[in-house]
Amino acid sequence: MRALTQADFLALWEQGRNMHPLDQGLLALHLSLPEADPELLADWPLGRRNRALMELRGACFGATLRGWISCGNCNEKLEFEFDGRAFANEETGEHVDQITLNGHVFRLPTSRDLAYVASAPDPESAAMMLLERCTVELDQFAPKIADWSEEDRESVGERMAVADPLAEIQLHFDCPACGESFDEPIDLPAFLWSEIEALARRLLADVHELARAYGWSEAEILSLSAARREFYLEMVRG
């Protein structure tokens, strides 16, 4: 995985700022893995994608992820912190590529699949669309997925989670304000992109300030180490 330069972050932000978070995550991966075919990245199982994103995030911003969410019951702000290295080093499950149930054979979902179901009107419809899209083999006498019981549909989801446990990052919360306990998924591509955007905006502000003070070009300013650039900014600000 290639380390990203400050110029890389600005180019990445400029190219991806109007994209969907799924595409932003894949764009960041492609920049750090230039040898990988961008079309193939979209077909990686979600766990493989998330592991690579976590490695990229650790290389760029450090291992510890910090953030906050609101309690759905009382809107209390809850902070979280976890070590991305533990996630990136976690076992990838049973190493099963396909799951069979009720005469259907399913592959593991990918970023391309999530993009396909993103326009679904509700979570239930999205889950149904995802199962149909991930079907790679079908017995001629197998019942349609729409006719399955809720238990069967949940069973497929559970077996996919076991086969690809890194596909979803679930954090547990106990709200101190109202006592509500709940699990909340962390959207890793969106989380990483928010950090990339914040860094890009800080870099642009630094370039603006130093260019006005010294007349340097953007490339000259970005070629400075972070320590040297901060020292010049301290002198400009007096």
Tab-separated table of C-alpha atoms in Angstrom:
chain	number	residue	atom	x	y	z
A	1	MET	CA	0.000	0.000	0.000
A	2	ARG	CA	1.494	3.321	-1.116
A	3	ALA	CA	1.778	6.134	1.418
A	4	LEU	CA	-0.227	9.217	0.412
A	5	THR	CA	1.450	12.601	0.158
A	6	GLN	CA	-0.155	15.915	1.047
A	7	ALA	CA	-0.580	16.611	-2.656
A	8	ASP	CA	-2.289	13.220	-2.978
A	9	PHE	CA	-4.838	14.172	-0.322
A	10	LEU	CA	-5.746	17.368	-2.145
A	11	ALA	CA	-6.039	15.606	-5.500
A	12	LEU	CA	-8.108	12.844	-3.898
A	13	TRP	CA	-10.451	15.307	-2.209
A	14	GLU	CA	-10.861	17.365	-5.386
A	15	GLN	CA	-11.671	14.336	-7.518
A	16	GLY	CA	-14.000	12.625	-5.066
A	17	ARG	CA	-15.745	15.418	-3.174
A	18	ASN	CA	-19.025	15.053	-5.099
A	19	MET	CA	-19.019	11.250	-5.189
A	20	HIS	CA	-21.076	8.808	-3.143
A	21	PRO	CA	-19.216	7.578	-0.003
A	22	LEU	CA	-18.931	4.098	-1.539
A	23	ASP	CA	-17.106	5.547	-4.543
A	24	GLN	CA	-15.011	7.837	-2.343
A	25	GLY	CA	-13.741	4.832	-0.407
A	26	LEU	CA	-12.854	2.962	-3.593
A	27	LEU	CA	-11.146	6.056	-5.011
A	28	ALA	CA	-8.977	6.335	-1.891
A	29	LEU	CA	-8.065	2.657	-2.142
A	30	HIS	CA	-7.148	2.956	-5.810
A	31	LEU	CA	-4.827	5.885	-5.084
A	32	SER	CA	-3.041	3.888	-2.391
A	33	LEU	CA	-3.078	0.667	-4.464
A	34	PRO	CA	-2.305	1.964	-7.986
A	35	GLU	CA	-1.494	-1.529	-9.218
A	36	ALA	CA	-5.066	-2.701	-8.484
A	37	ASP	CA	-7.706	-2.524	-11.202
A	38	PRO	CA	-10.329	-0.012	-9.942
A	39	GLU	CA	-13.112	-2.136	-11.443
A	40	LEU	CA	-11.923	-5.156	-9.464
A	41	LEU	CA	-11.769	-3.145	-6.231
A	42	ALA	CA	-15.530	-2.655	-6.495
A	43	ASP	CA	-15.934	-6.443	-6.575
A	44	TRP	CA	-13.912	-7.184	-3.452
A	45	PRO	CA	-15.972	-8.696	-0.612
A	46	LEU	CA	-16.783	-5.979	1.902
A	47	GLY	CA	-14.512	-7.452	4.556
A	48	ARG	CA	-11.483	-7.314	2.266
A	49	ARG	CA	-12.354	-3.741	1.311
A	50	ASN	CA	-12.805	-2.693	4.939
A	51	ARG	CA	-9.521	-4.273	6.002
A	52	ALA	CA	-7.693	-2.328	3.273
A	53	LEU	CA	-9.504	0.902	4.210
A	54	MET	CA	-8.563	0.421	7.853
A	55	GLU	CA	-4.920	-0.134	6.904
A	56	LEU	CA	-4.993	3.008	4.770
A	57	ARG	CA	-6.648	4.966	7.539
A	58	GLY	CA	-4.014	3.809	10.041
A	59	ALA	CA	-1.188	4.823	7.707
A	60	CYS	CA	-2.716	8.277	7.154
A	61	PHE	CA	-4.240	9.208	10.509
A	62	GLY	CA	-3.069	6.659	13.085
A	63	ALA	CA	-4.562	3.496	14.492
A	64	THR	CA	-7.131	4.972	16.883
A	65	LEU	CA	-10.529	5.956	15.497
A	66	ARG	CA	-12.491	8.535	17.473
A	67	GLY	CA	-15.934	9.925	16.840
A	68	TRP	CA	-19.417	10.333	18.231
A	69	ILE	CA	-23.019	9.426	17.508
A	70	SER	CA	-26.360	10.481	18.966
A	71	CYS	CA	-28.474	8.156	21.076
A	72	GLY	CA	-31.568	7.317	19.059
A	73	ASN	CA	-33.722	7.397	22.181
A	74	CYS	CA	-32.735	10.684	23.843
A	75	ASN	CA	-30.290	12.312	21.367
A	76	GLU	CA	-27.452	12.306	23.908
A	77	LYS	CA	-24.033	12.712	22.275
A	78	LEU	CA	-21.993	9.513	22.777
A	79	GLU	CA	-18.287	9.376	22.012
A	80	PHE	CA	-16.473	6.258	20.846
A	81	GLU	CA	-12.865	5.197	20.399
A	82	PHE	CA	-11.396	1.938	19.148
A	83	ASP	CA	-8.114	0.579	17.838
A	84	GLY	CA	-8.239	-0.003	14.096
A	85	ARG	CA	-5.264	-2.358	14.318
A	86	ALA	CA	-7.381	-4.903	16.182
A	87	PHE	CA	-9.956	-4.719	13.414
A	88	ALA	CA	-7.407	-4.977	10.607
A	89	ASN	CA	-5.744	-7.980	12.268
A	90	GLU	CA	-9.002	-9.810	12.980
A	91	GLU	CA	-9.491	-13.213	11.412
A	92	THR	CA	-11.567	-13.056	8.243
A	93	GLY	CA	-14.003	-15.786	9.233
A	94	GLU	CA	-14.542	-19.250	7.817
A	95	HIS	CA	-12.971	-18.441	4.428
A	96	VAL	CA	-16.260	-19.374	2.766
A	97	ASP	CA	-16.957	-17.637	-0.546
A	98	GLN	CA	-20.472	-19.005	-1.062
A	99	ILE	CA	-23.488	-19.769	1.113
A	100	THR	CA	-26.281	-22.207	0.263
A	101	LEU	CA	-29.852	-22.105	1.530
A	102	ASN	CA	-33.199	-23.236	0.113
A	103	GLY	CA	-31.677	-24.150	-3.234
A	104	HIS	CA	-29.992	-20.758	-3.659
A	105	VAL	CA	-26.216	-20.275	-3.722
A	106	PHE	CA	-25.070	-16.797	-2.672
A	107	ARG	CA	-21.716	-15.052	-2.943
A	108	LEU	CA	-20.540	-12.460	-0.435
A	109	PRO	CA	-21.720	-8.850	-1.021
A	110	THR	CA	-19.415	-6.234	-2.520
A	111	SER	CA	-19.291	-2.443	-2.818
A	112	ARG	CA	-20.889	-2.736	-6.238
A	113	ASP	CA	-23.821	-4.589	-4.672
A	114	LEU	CA	-24.292	-1.912	-2.009
A	115	ALA	CA	-24.330	0.750	-4.720
A	116	TYR	CA	-26.974	-1.244	-6.582
A	117	VAL	CA	-29.355	-1.372	-3.588
A	118	ALA	CA	-28.646	2.179	-2.379
A	119	SER	CA	-31.812	3.471	-4.053
A	120	ALA	CA	-34.094	0.921	-2.372
A	121	PRO	CA	-37.071	2.577	-0.642
A	122	ASP	CA	-36.549	0.811	2.702
A	123	PRO	CA	-34.145	-1.603	4.463
A	124	GLU	CA	-36.356	-4.625	3.824
A	125	SER	CA	-36.437	-3.964	0.097
A	126	ALA	CA	-32.677	-3.375	0.090
A	127	ALA	CA	-32.075	-6.716	1.835
A	128	MET	CA	-34.293	-8.511	-0.692
A	129	MET	CA	-32.552	-6.853	-3.630
A	130	LEU	CA	-29.152	-7.704	-2.166
A	131	LEU	CA	-30.000	-11.403	-1.804
A	132	GLU	CA	-31.328	-11.585	-5.337
A	133	ARG	CA	-28.265	-9.819	-6.721
A	134	CYS	CA	-25.845	-12.066	-4.803
A	135	THR	CA	-27.501	-15.253	-6.068
A	136	VAL	CA	-24.985	-17.076	-8.263
A	137	GLU	CA	-26.779	-20.409	-8.619
A	138	LEU	CA	-30.407	-21.403	-8.348
A	139	ASP	CA	-32.106	-24.783	-8.191
A	140	GLN	CA	-35.025	-24.906	-10.621
A	141	PHE	CA	-37.381	-25.992	-7.834
A	142	ALA	CA	-36.109	-23.481	-5.283
A	143	PRO	CA	-38.704	-21.068	-3.836
A	144	LYS	CA	-38.380	-17.407	-4.732
A	145	ILE	CA	-36.613	-15.265	-2.137
A	146	ALA	CA	-39.742	-13.124	-1.885
A	147	ASP	CA	-41.558	-16.215	-0.578
A	148	TRP	CA	-38.977	-17.000	2.086
A	149	SER	CA	-39.752	-16.651	5.752
A	150	GLU	CA	-38.165	-13.839	7.713
A	151	GLU	CA	-36.156	-16.465	9.619
A	152	ASP	CA	-34.631	-17.802	6.389
A	153	ARG	CA	-33.651	-14.330	5.192
A	154	GLU	CA	-32.102	-13.564	8.576
A	155	SER	CA	-30.266	-16.887	8.447
A	156	VAL	CA	-28.546	-15.938	5.189
A	157	GLY	CA	-27.504	-12.600	6.669
A	158	GLU	CA	-26.121	-14.282	9.774
A	159	ARG	CA	-24.172	-16.813	7.735
A	160	MET	CA	-22.754	-14.047	5.538
A	161	ALA	CA	-21.672	-12.194	8.696
A	162	VAL	CA	-19.900	-15.311	9.960
A	163	ALA	CA	-18.208	-15.874	6.613
A	164	ASP	CA	-17.152	-12.225	6.293
A	165	PRO	CA	-17.078	-10.702	9.809
A	166	LEU	CA	-15.148	-7.606	8.698
A	167	ALA	CA	-17.944	-6.612	6.325
A	168	GLU	CA	-19.607	-4.532	9.026
A	169	ILE	CA	-18.181	-2.662	12.018
A	170	GLN	CA	-20.674	-2.752	14.863
A	171	LEU	CA	-20.030	-0.750	18.048
A	172	HIS	CA	-22.014	-1.253	21.259
A	173	PHE	CA	-23.260	1.737	23.253
A	174	ASP	CA	-24.863	2.155	26.681
A	175	CYS	CA	-26.353	5.623	26.950
A	176	PRO	CA	-25.610	7.145	30.395
A	177	ALA	CA	-28.460	9.632	30.025
A	178	CYS	CA	-31.405	7.319	29.379
A	179	GLY	CA	-29.967	3.825	29.878
A	180	GLU	CA	-30.639	2.730	26.300
A	181	SER	CA	-28.341	-0.039	25.012
A	182	PHE	CA	-27.849	-0.418	21.279
A	183	ASP	CA	-25.437	-1.405	18.514
A	184	GLU	CA	-24.564	1.026	15.765
A	185	PRO	CA	-22.708	0.301	12.488
A	186	ILE	CA	-19.813	2.546	11.504
A	187	ASP	CA	-19.679	3.452	7.819
A	188	LEU	CA	-15.926	3.153	7.294
A	189	PRO	CA	-15.729	4.754	3.802
A	190	ALA	CA	-17.758	7.761	5.000
A	191	PHE	CA	-15.750	7.995	8.241
A	192	LEU	CA	-12.425	7.949	6.382
A	193	TRP	CA	-13.640	10.450	3.809
A	194	SER	CA	-14.695	12.924	6.509
A	195	GLU	CA	-11.107	12.842	7.784
A	196	ILE	CA	-9.689	13.222	4.269
A	197	GLU	CA	-11.941	16.217	3.641
A	198	ALA	CA	-11.001	17.856	6.948
A	199	LEU	CA	-7.289	17.395	6.180
A	200	ALA	CA	-7.689	18.755	2.647
A	201	ARG	CA	-9.426	21.875	3.926
A	202	ARG	CA	-6.671	22.446	6.515
A	203	LEU	CA	-4.023	22.047	3.817
A	204	LEU	CA	-5.789	24.516	1.540
A	205	ALA	CA	-6.034	27.029	4.395
A	206	ASP	CA	-2.294	26.619	5.058
A	207	VAL	CA	-1.489	27.082	1.368
A	208	HIS	CA	-3.637	30.213	1.238
A	209	GLU	CA	-1.970	31.739	4.291
A	210	LEU	CA	1.616	30.971	3.291
A	211	ALA	CA	1.095	31.939	-0.352
A	212	ARG	CA	-0.178	35.346	0.723
A	213	ALA	CA	2.741	35.819	3.108
A	214	TYR	CA	5.620	34.514	0.984
A	215	GLY	CA	4.316	34.229	-2.577
A	216	TRP	CA	5.091	30.501	-2.704
A	217	SER	CA	3.233	28.164	-5.041
A	218	GLU	CA	0.957	25.403	-3.810
A	219	ALA	CA	3.490	22.762	-4.864
A	220	GLU	CA	6.283	24.517	-2.941
A	221	ILE	CA	4.169	24.765	0.201
A	222	LEU	CA	3.013	21.152	0.053
A	223	SER	CA	6.607	19.979	-0.404
A	224	LEU	CA	7.392	21.288	3.083
A	225	SER	CA	7.226	18.848	5.965
A	226	ALA	CA	4.322	19.345	8.355
A	227	ALA	CA	6.736	20.570	11.050
A	228	ARG	CA	8.381	23.176	8.799
A	229	ARG	CA	5.058	24.367	7.447
A	230	GLU	CA	3.698	24.810	10.980
A	231	PHE	CA	6.811	26.774	11.964
A	232	TYR	CA	6.352	29.160	9.035
A	233	LEU	CA	2.670	29.560	9.950
A	234	GLU	CA	3.611	30.426	13.530
A	235	MET	CA	5.939	33.159	12.264
A	236	VAL	CA	3.316	34.530	9.867
A	237	ARG	CA	0.770	34.676	12.675
A	238	GLY	CA	3.259	36.375	14.964
